[in-house]
């Protein structure tokens, strides 16, 4: 451990949780309008954030260097749609070189991936998570708010494979009565491939998606539906705090996962911080407000690391475990603003 790290120490929050993961939203805008995330016409003020207020690559790198000194080793770039951010491979190349960062991933809707997969790989990106809510073109289009084209995303997946990304996570947000049949189609499609579909319970992130508990399909119910056709066995987590519960097919045809933030909250092992495109720190996906970091970033890595350590030590978030008692009127930040 360097002297600089030793002077700041590896902070733990009020529930004893260390800081391991950082998700960075590199852009707050998107070319889709998925109704569960950024519904058409209901997009709040945050999307008006101008390019001038986004952190530039120097600022993002300084932030990552400071976070890495506090124990962050896993980094995920997200958005909005991260592939809309100009020059993203340059940023990836810089972040891949930061000491301590050993896992660099990207979450994308895949619409622009076909043209960028190779450059991302060459820049040093380790892993891609592709969001894909349906394999029926009409359902897919509806779930992207009428803007997405399934063929583009499948071409993006092909390009990612060709560029050398091996096991790609396929994120599917499941909504009861909307795409649960598509979840089964995704299982069938990806069985026998190295790719791993991950079924995410529809979450009450933000306030503009009109979330209702009736639209949540609990993972246990979906798991039973899948297992009735393709028997499953639980796999041991790869690491403590892994977000998805993993299952393998009994016949060895691959793996799937479930992210059950509504039915089985996992706050106790939440080691994740989020940085918005305009430089605010969020210590929970359901936070009411962020902590502005831009001025501290300007002071440099040392000052920023010390400030971040203090903020992390004050963290008490466990929203998903408290969801039942949370006020429905509570203001929450939108998912596209801080990234998934
Ligand atoms: N635009 C990129 C994409 O869609 O992959 C990255 C940002 S998006 C906010 C990150 C992830 O959050 C996506 O996989 C998306 O499906 C998921 N997501 C968005 N809103 C959600 C919600 N209300 N509940 C559960 N997952 C959600
Ligand atoms: Fe855009 Fe991703 Fe949100 Fe869909 S989930 S609106 S693709 S940021
Ligand atoms: Fe972490 Fe907040 Fe989600 Fe709990 S609700 S797992 S603290 S992001």
Short mmCIF file of C-alpha atoms and ligand atoms in Angstrom, two decimals:
data_model
loop_
_atom_site.label_atom_id
_atom_site.label_comp_id
_atom_site.label_asym_id
_atom_site.label_seq_id
_atom_site.Cartn_x
_atom_site.Cartn_y
_atom_site.Cartn_z
CA UNK A 1 0.00 0.00 0.00
CA UNK A 2 1.38 3.43 -0.91
CA UNK A 3 1.98 6.07 1.74
CA UNK A 4 -0.78 8.14 0.19
CA UNK A 5 -3.33 5.33 0.60
CA UNK A 6 -2.15 4.65 4.12
CA UNK A 7 -2.70 8.30 5.03
CA UNK A 8 -6.33 8.18 3.91
CA UNK A 9 -7.01 4.54 4.84
CA UNK A 10 -9.68 2.27 3.42
CA UNK A 11 -12.92 3.74 4.73
CA UNK A 12 -15.94 1.79 5.95
CA UNK A 13 -19.40 3.27 6.09
CA UNK A 14 -21.72 3.40 9.12
CA UNK A 15 -22.77 -0.22 8.49
CA UNK A 16 -19.17 -1.41 8.15
CA UNK A 17 -19.32 -1.67 4.34
CA UNK A 18 -16.11 -0.99 2.40
CA UNK A 19 -15.99 0.82 -0.96
CA UNK A 20 -15.19 -1.53 -3.85
CA UNK A 21 -17.21 -0.52 -6.92
CA UNK A 22 -17.68 2.74 -8.75
CA UNK A 23 -20.19 3.39 -11.49
CA UNK A 24 -19.61 6.46 -13.57
CA UNK A 25 -22.30 8.00 -15.72
CA UNK A 26 -20.35 9.54 -18.59
CA UNK A 27 -23.42 11.15 -20.13
CA UNK A 28 -26.96 11.80 -18.92
CA UNK A 29 -28.72 11.77 -22.28
CA UNK A 30 -29.94 8.76 -24.23
CA UNK A 31 -31.14 7.85 -27.70
CA UNK A 32 -33.83 5.57 -26.21
CA UNK A 33 -36.80 6.43 -24.03
CA UNK A 34 -37.36 3.16 -22.16
CA UNK A 35 -40.60 3.80 -20.25
CA UNK A 36 -39.18 2.26 -17.05
CA UNK A 37 -36.20 4.65 -17.08
CA UNK A 38 -36.59 7.82 -19.15
CA UNK A 39 -40.18 7.94 -20.40
CA UNK A 40 -40.91 10.11 -23.42
CA UNK A 41 -42.27 13.50 -22.47
CA UNK A 42 -41.80 12.93 -18.75
CA UNK A 43 -38.10 13.52 -18.72
CA UNK A 44 -37.30 15.92 -15.90
CA UNK A 45 -34.94 18.84 -15.81
CA UNK A 46 -31.82 16.75 -15.38
CA UNK A 47 -31.68 15.86 -19.08
CA UNK A 48 -31.23 19.53 -19.86
CA UNK A 49 -27.76 19.26 -18.35
CA UNK A 50 -25.45 20.81 -20.90
CA UNK A 51 -22.25 19.32 -22.24
CA UNK A 52 -20.27 22.13 -20.58
CA UNK A 53 -21.20 20.86 -17.14
CA UNK A 54 -20.11 17.27 -17.75
CA UNK A 55 -16.88 16.21 -16.11
CA UNK A 56 -14.12 16.13 -18.70
CA UNK A 57 -11.75 13.18 -19.04
CA UNK A 58 -9.06 14.77 -16.86
CA UNK A 59 -11.59 15.24 -14.06
CA UNK A 60 -12.93 11.70 -14.41
CA UNK A 61 -9.42 10.26 -14.30
CA UNK A 62 -8.54 12.26 -11.19
CA UNK A 63 -11.74 11.03 -9.54
CA UNK A 64 -10.99 7.41 -10.42
CA UNK A 65 -7.44 7.68 -9.09
CA UNK A 66 -8.80 8.98 -5.79
CA UNK A 67 -11.50 6.30 -5.58
CA UNK A 68 -8.95 3.59 -6.37
CA UNK A 69 -6.89 4.70 -3.40
CA UNK A 70 -9.91 4.15 -1.18
CA UNK A 71 -10.35 0.56 -2.31
CA UNK A 72 -12.28 0.76 -5.58
CA UNK A 73 -11.09 -1.94 -7.96
CA UNK A 74 -14.22 -2.41 -10.10
CA UNK A 75 -15.30 0.35 -12.45
CA UNK A 76 -18.37 0.47 -14.67
CA UNK A 77 -19.07 3.17 -17.24
CA UNK A 78 -22.73 3.81 -17.85
CA UNK A 79 -25.21 6.61 -18.53
CA UNK A 80 -27.61 7.63 -20.11
CA UNK A 81 -26.19 5.89 -23.13
CA UNK A 82 -22.41 5.87 -22.66
CA UNK A 83 -21.63 5.24 -26.33
CA UNK A 84 -23.04 8.70 -27.09
CA UNK A 85 -20.09 10.24 -25.23
CA UNK A 86 -17.53 11.41 -27.77
CA UNK A 87 -14.06 9.89 -27.46
CA UNK A 88 -15.08 7.20 -24.98
CA UNK A 89 -12.25 4.82 -26.00
CA UNK A 90 -9.75 7.54 -25.00
CA UNK A 91 -11.28 7.70 -21.55
CA UNK A 92 -11.26 3.91 -21.27
CA UNK A 93 -7.58 3.78 -22.20
CA UNK A 94 -6.80 6.27 -19.44
CA UNK A 95 -8.89 4.53 -16.79
CA UNK A 96 -7.55 1.08 -17.66
CA UNK A 97 -4.09 2.33 -16.61
CA UNK A 98 -5.14 3.60 -13.16
CA UNK A 99 -3.35 1.54 -10.47
CA UNK A 100 -5.77 -0.65 -8.54
CA UNK A 101 -8.47 -0.83 -11.22
CA UNK A 102 -8.63 -4.48 -12.23
CA UNK A 103 -12.11 -4.66 -13.71
CA UNK A 104 -13.37 -2.11 -16.24
CA UNK A 105 -16.87 -2.69 -17.63
CA UNK A 106 -19.47 -0.82 -19.65
CA UNK A 107 -23.27 -1.00 -19.68
CA UNK A 108 -24.85 -0.06 -22.99
CA UNK A 109 -28.14 -0.34 -24.82
CA UNK A 110 -26.08 -1.70 -27.72
CA UNK A 111 -27.59 0.54 -30.41
CA UNK A 112 -24.19 2.00 -31.34
CA UNK A 113 -22.03 -0.94 -30.35
CA UNK A 114 -21.50 -2.39 -33.83
CA UNK A 115 -19.40 0.60 -34.82
CA UNK A 116 -17.50 0.91 -31.56
CA UNK A 117 -16.89 -2.58 -30.14
CA UNK A 118 -13.43 -2.99 -31.60
CA UNK A 119 -12.21 0.43 -30.46
CA UNK A 120 -13.55 -0.22 -26.95
CA UNK A 121 -11.73 -3.54 -26.78
CA UNK A 122 -8.50 -2.09 -28.10
CA UNK A 123 -8.71 0.72 -25.56
CA UNK A 124 -8.67 -1.85 -22.75
CA UNK A 125 -12.32 -2.39 -21.83
CA UNK A 126 -12.63 -5.76 -20.07
CA UNK A 127 -16.35 -6.48 -20.10
CA UNK A 128 -19.63 -5.39 -21.67
CA UNK A 129 -23.14 -5.61 -20.30
CA UNK A 130 -25.75 -5.28 -23.01
CA UNK A 131 -29.33 -4.30 -22.19
CA UNK A 132 -31.86 -6.35 -24.13
CA UNK A 133 -35.42 -6.53 -22.87
CA UNK A 134 -37.02 -8.51 -25.70
CA UNK A 135 -36.27 -10.59 -28.80
CA UNK A 136 -39.59 -9.81 -30.46
CA UNK A 137 -38.87 -6.71 -32.59
CA UNK A 138 -42.19 -5.03 -31.76
CA UNK A 139 -41.91 -5.60 -28.01
CA UNK A 140 -38.29 -4.47 -28.14
CA UNK A 141 -39.26 -1.26 -29.93
CA UNK A 142 -42.01 -0.54 -27.41
CA UNK A 143 -39.61 -1.13 -24.51
CA UNK A 144 -37.15 1.37 -25.97
CA UNK A 145 -39.88 4.00 -26.17
CA UNK A 146 -40.29 3.50 -29.93
CA UNK A 147 -36.69 4.45 -30.69
CA UNK A 148 -34.65 1.25 -30.70
CA UNK A 149 -34.13 -1.28 -33.44
CA UNK A 150 -33.51 -4.87 -32.33
CA UNK A 151 -31.36 -5.61 -35.38
CA UNK A 152 -28.86 -2.89 -34.39
CA UNK A 153 -28.46 -4.37 -30.91
CA UNK A 154 -27.98 -7.90 -32.21
CA UNK A 155 -25.41 -6.54 -34.68
CA UNK A 156 -23.72 -4.85 -31.72
CA UNK A 157 -23.59 -8.16 -29.88
CA UNK A 158 -22.03 -9.85 -32.92
CA UNK A 159 -19.45 -7.08 -33.19
CA UNK A 160 -18.61 -7.37 -29.51
CA UNK A 161 -18.06 -11.12 -29.88
CA UNK A 162 -15.90 -10.53 -32.95
CA UNK A 163 -13.87 -7.94 -31.05
CA UNK A 164 -13.04 -10.52 -28.38
CA UNK A 165 -15.57 -9.89 -25.60
CA UNK A 166 -16.27 -13.43 -24.40
CA UNK A 167 -18.99 -13.70 -21.80
CA UNK A 168 -21.38 -10.79 -22.22
CA UNK A 169 -24.03 -10.08 -19.59
CA UNK A 170 -27.45 -9.48 -21.10
CA UNK A 171 -29.55 -7.24 -18.84
CA UNK A 172 -33.32 -7.67 -19.13
CA UNK A 173 -35.64 -5.57 -16.97
CA UNK A 174 -38.70 -7.72 -16.47
CA UNK A 175 -42.14 -6.18 -16.05
CA UNK A 176 -45.18 -8.29 -15.29
CA UNK A 177 -47.61 -8.25 -18.19
CA UNK A 178 -45.10 -6.51 -20.45
CA UNK A 179 -42.18 -8.84 -21.27
CA UNK A 180 -42.14 -11.88 -19.02
CA UNK A 181 -42.61 -14.11 -22.10
CA UNK A 182 -39.57 -12.38 -23.61
CA UNK A 183 -37.52 -13.41 -20.61
CA UNK A 184 -38.15 -17.05 -21.54
CA UNK A 185 -37.28 -16.33 -25.17
CA UNK A 186 -33.99 -14.78 -24.02
CA UNK A 187 -33.18 -17.85 -21.95
CA UNK A 188 -33.79 -20.09 -24.94
CA UNK A 189 -31.78 -17.85 -27.26
CA UNK A 190 -28.69 -17.63 -25.06
CA UNK A 191 -28.62 -21.20 -23.73
CA UNK A 192 -25.54 -22.92 -25.03
CA UNK A 193 -23.64 -19.62 -25.47
CA UNK A 194 -21.08 -18.04 -23.10
CA UNK A 195 -23.40 -15.06 -22.58
CA UNK A 196 -25.31 -14.65 -19.32
CA UNK A 197 -28.86 -13.23 -19.28
CA UNK A 198 -29.59 -11.37 -16.06
CA UNK A 199 -33.18 -10.69 -15.15
CA UNK A 200 -33.63 -7.48 -13.23
CA UNK A 201 -36.69 -6.75 -11.16
CA UNK A 202 -38.36 -3.54 -12.25
CA UNK A 203 -37.20 -1.02 -9.65
CA UNK A 204 -38.70 2.14 -8.23
CA UNK A 205 -35.73 4.23 -9.25
CA UNK A 206 -36.47 7.89 -9.85
CA UNK A 207 -39.98 9.23 -9.87
CA UNK A 208 -40.86 9.65 -13.54
CA UNK A 209 -41.50 6.02 -14.51
CA UNK A 210 -44.75 5.67 -12.53
CA UNK A 211 -43.48 2.50 -10.80
CA UNK A 212 -46.08 0.25 -9.20
CA UNK A 213 -45.35 -2.86 -7.22
CA UNK A 214 -47.95 -4.81 -9.27
CA UNK A 215 -45.65 -4.49 -12.30
CA UNK A 216 -42.77 -6.21 -10.51
CA UNK A 217 -42.34 -9.88 -11.37
CA UNK A 218 -40.48 -11.29 -8.36
CA UNK A 219 -37.35 -13.17 -9.39
CA UNK A 220 -38.47 -16.30 -7.53
CA UNK A 221 -41.56 -16.50 -9.73
CA UNK A 222 -39.56 -16.07 -12.93
CA UNK A 223 -36.94 -18.52 -11.75
CA UNK A 224 -39.65 -21.16 -11.19
CA UNK A 225 -41.06 -20.52 -14.68
CA UNK A 226 -37.62 -20.98 -16.23
CA UNK A 227 -36.67 -23.97 -14.06
CA UNK A 228 -39.90 -25.78 -15.00
CA UNK A 229 -38.56 -25.95 -18.54
CA UNK A 230 -34.80 -25.90 -18.02
CA UNK A 231 -33.87 -27.22 -14.54
CA UNK A 232 -31.50 -24.93 -12.63
CA UNK A 233 -29.07 -25.19 -9.75
CA UNK A 234 -27.84 -22.32 -7.59
CA UNK A 235 -24.19 -21.33 -8.09
CA UNK A 236 -22.00 -19.91 -5.35
CA UNK A 237 -21.39 -16.15 -5.61
CA UNK A 238 -18.12 -15.19 -7.29
CA UNK A 239 -17.49 -12.56 -4.62
CA UNK A 240 -19.19 -11.07 -1.58
CA UNK A 241 -21.66 -8.36 -2.57
CA UNK A 242 -22.33 -9.78 -6.03
CA UNK A 243 -25.54 -8.13 -7.20
CA UNK A 244 -26.97 -11.05 -9.16
CA UNK A 245 -27.85 -14.47 -7.75
CA UNK A 246 -26.39 -16.92 -10.23
CA UNK A 247 -27.89 -20.16 -11.51
CA UNK A 248 -26.53 -22.79 -13.88
CA UNK A 249 -28.56 -25.12 -16.07
CA UNK A 250 -28.51 -28.69 -14.80
CA UNK A 251 -27.57 -29.82 -18.30
CA UNK A 252 -24.51 -27.55 -18.35
CA UNK A 253 -25.83 -25.25 -21.11
CA UNK A 254 -24.71 -22.06 -19.36
CA UNK A 255 -25.70 -19.60 -16.69
CA UNK A 256 -28.33 -16.98 -15.86
CA UNK A 257 -28.70 -14.46 -13.05
CA UNK A 258 -31.37 -12.58 -11.15
CA UNK A 259 -31.11 -9.11 -9.67
CA UNK A 260 -33.80 -8.95 -7.03
CA UNK A 261 -33.49 -5.55 -5.47
CA UNK A 262 -37.23 -5.34 -4.73
CA UNK A 263 -38.02 -8.85 -3.46
CA UNK A 264 -34.65 -9.71 -1.88
CA UNK A 265 -32.77 -6.49 -1.02
CA UNK A 266 -29.01 -6.79 -0.71
CA UNK A 267 -28.04 -3.49 0.94
CA UNK A 268 -25.98 -5.27 3.60
CA UNK A 269 -23.31 -6.05 1.00
CA UNK A 270 -23.60 -2.87 -1.08
CA UNK A 271 -20.08 -1.60 -1.72
CA UNK A 272 -21.01 0.71 -4.60
CA UNK A 273 -20.70 4.42 -5.21
CA UNK A 274 -21.97 6.32 -8.23
CA UNK A 275 -20.61 9.40 -9.93
CA UNK A 276 -22.99 11.41 -12.13
CA UNK A 277 -21.92 12.96 -15.41
CA UNK A 278 -21.84 16.40 -13.78
CA UNK A 279 -19.63 15.25 -10.93
CA UNK A 280 -21.90 14.41 -8.03
CA UNK A 281 -21.37 11.47 -5.74
CA UNK A 282 -24.35 9.22 -4.96
CA UNK A 283 -23.92 6.61 -2.27
CA UNK A 284 -27.22 4.88 -3.13
CA UNK A 285 -29.22 4.32 -6.30
CA UNK A 286 -32.23 5.71 -4.48
CA UNK A 287 -30.54 8.78 -3.06
CA UNK A 288 -32.43 12.02 -2.77
CA UNK A 289 -29.45 14.17 -3.64
CA UNK A 290 -25.78 13.90 -4.50
CA UNK A 291 -22.62 15.45 -3.08
CA UNK A 292 -20.93 17.83 -5.54
CA UNK A 293 -17.32 16.80 -6.16
CA UNK A 294 -16.18 19.07 -8.98
CA UNK A 295 -14.48 21.63 -6.74
CA UNK A 296 -12.69 18.88 -4.79
CA UNK A 297 -11.60 17.20 -7.99
CA UNK A 298 -10.01 20.51 -8.99
CA UNK A 299 -8.01 20.43 -5.73
CA UNK A 300 -6.40 17.16 -6.85
CA UNK A 301 -6.27 13.51 -5.98
CA UNK A 302 -5.11 13.82 -2.35
CA UNK A 303 -7.76 16.34 -1.29
CA UNK A 304 -10.42 14.44 -3.16
CA UNK A 305 -9.48 11.08 -1.61
CA UNK A 306 -9.63 12.57 1.88
CA UNK A 307 -13.02 14.16 1.15
CA UNK A 308 -14.42 10.93 -0.34
CA UNK A 309 -13.28 8.96 2.69
CA UNK A 310 -15.22 11.32 4.95
CA UNK A 311 -18.35 11.07 2.79
CA UNK A 312 -18.17 7.28 2.66
CA UNK A 313 -17.72 7.03 6.44
CA UNK A 314 -20.96 9.02 6.85
CA UNK A 315 -22.93 6.71 4.54
CA UNK A 316 -25.92 4.98 6.09
CA UNK A 317 -27.96 4.10 2.95
CA UNK A 318 -30.05 0.94 2.85
CA UNK A 319 -33.08 2.08 0.86
CA UNK A 320 -34.12 -1.30 -0.55
CA UNK A 321 -34.28 -2.78 2.93
CA UNK A 322 -36.37 0.18 4.08
CA UNK A 323 -38.53 0.40 0.93
CA UNK A 324 -41.74 -0.69 2.64
CA UNK A 325 -41.51 2.18 5.12
CA UNK A 326 -40.19 4.82 2.67
CA UNK A 327 -42.43 7.74 1.87
CA UNK A 328 -43.88 7.35 -1.65
CA UNK A 329 -43.57 11.10 -2.14
CA UNK A 330 -39.83 11.00 -1.45
CA UNK A 331 -37.79 12.67 -4.19
CA UNK A 332 -35.34 10.26 -5.84
CA UNK A 333 -32.72 10.82 -8.45
CA UNK A 334 -33.40 9.36 -11.92
CA UNK A 335 -31.52 6.21 -12.99
CA UNK A 336 -30.33 7.64 -16.31
CA UNK A 337 -28.74 10.49 -14.39
CA UNK A 338 -26.54 8.35 -12.16
CA UNK A 339 -26.36 5.21 -14.27
CA UNK A 340 -27.71 1.74 -13.52
N1 LIG B 1 -28.27 3.11 -21.45
C1 LIG B 1 -27.53 2.01 -20.96
C2 LIG B 1 -28.36 0.76 -20.94
O1 LIG B 1 -29.58 0.85 -21.04
O2 LIG B 1 -27.76 -0.29 -20.82
C3 LIG B 1 -26.91 2.24 -19.60
C4 LIG B 1 -27.69 3.00 -18.58
S1 LIG B 1 -29.15 2.16 -17.99
C5 LIG B 1 -29.76 3.32 -16.80
C6 LIG B 1 -28.42 0.86 -17.01
C7 LIG B 1 -29.32 -0.31 -16.69
O3 LIG B 1 -30.35 0.13 -15.85
C8 LIG B 1 -29.97 -0.94 -17.91
O4 LIG B 1 -29.68 -2.32 -17.98
C9 LIG B 1 -31.44 -0.72 -17.65
O5 LIG B 1 -32.21 -1.75 -18.17
C10 LIG B 1 -31.51 -0.62 -16.15
N2 LIG B 1 -32.70 0.07 -15.66
C11 LIG B 1 -33.13 1.30 -16.00
N3 LIG B 1 -34.27 1.61 -15.34
C12 LIG B 1 -34.56 0.54 -14.56
C13 LIG B 1 -35.61 0.24 -13.65
N4 LIG B 1 -36.61 1.09 -13.40
N5 LIG B 1 -35.58 -0.94 -13.00
C14 LIG B 1 -34.58 -1.83 -13.23
N6 LIG B 1 -33.55 -1.60 -14.07
C15 LIG B 1 -33.55 -0.45 -14.75
FE1 LIG B 2 -31.57 4.94 -22.08
FE2 LIG B 2 -30.57 2.86 -20.80
FE3 LIG B 2 -32.46 4.37 -19.64
FE4 LIG B 2 -33.14 2.85 -21.70
S1 LIG B 2 -32.38 2.13 -19.71
S2 LIG B 2 -33.69 5.03 -21.43
S3 LIG B 2 -31.31 2.87 -22.92
S4 LIG B 2 -30.42 5.02 -20.15
FE1 LIG B 3 -27.03 -0.19 -2.34
FE2 LIG B 3 -28.92 1.67 -2.05
FE3 LIG B 3 -29.35 -0.44 -3.66
FE4 LIG B 3 -29.30 -0.76 -0.97
S1 LIG B 3 -30.79 0.43 -2.14
S2 LIG B 3 -28.29 -2.08 -2.51
S3 LIG B 3 -27.71 0.76 -0.40
S4 LIG B 3 -27.79 1.17 -3.95
#
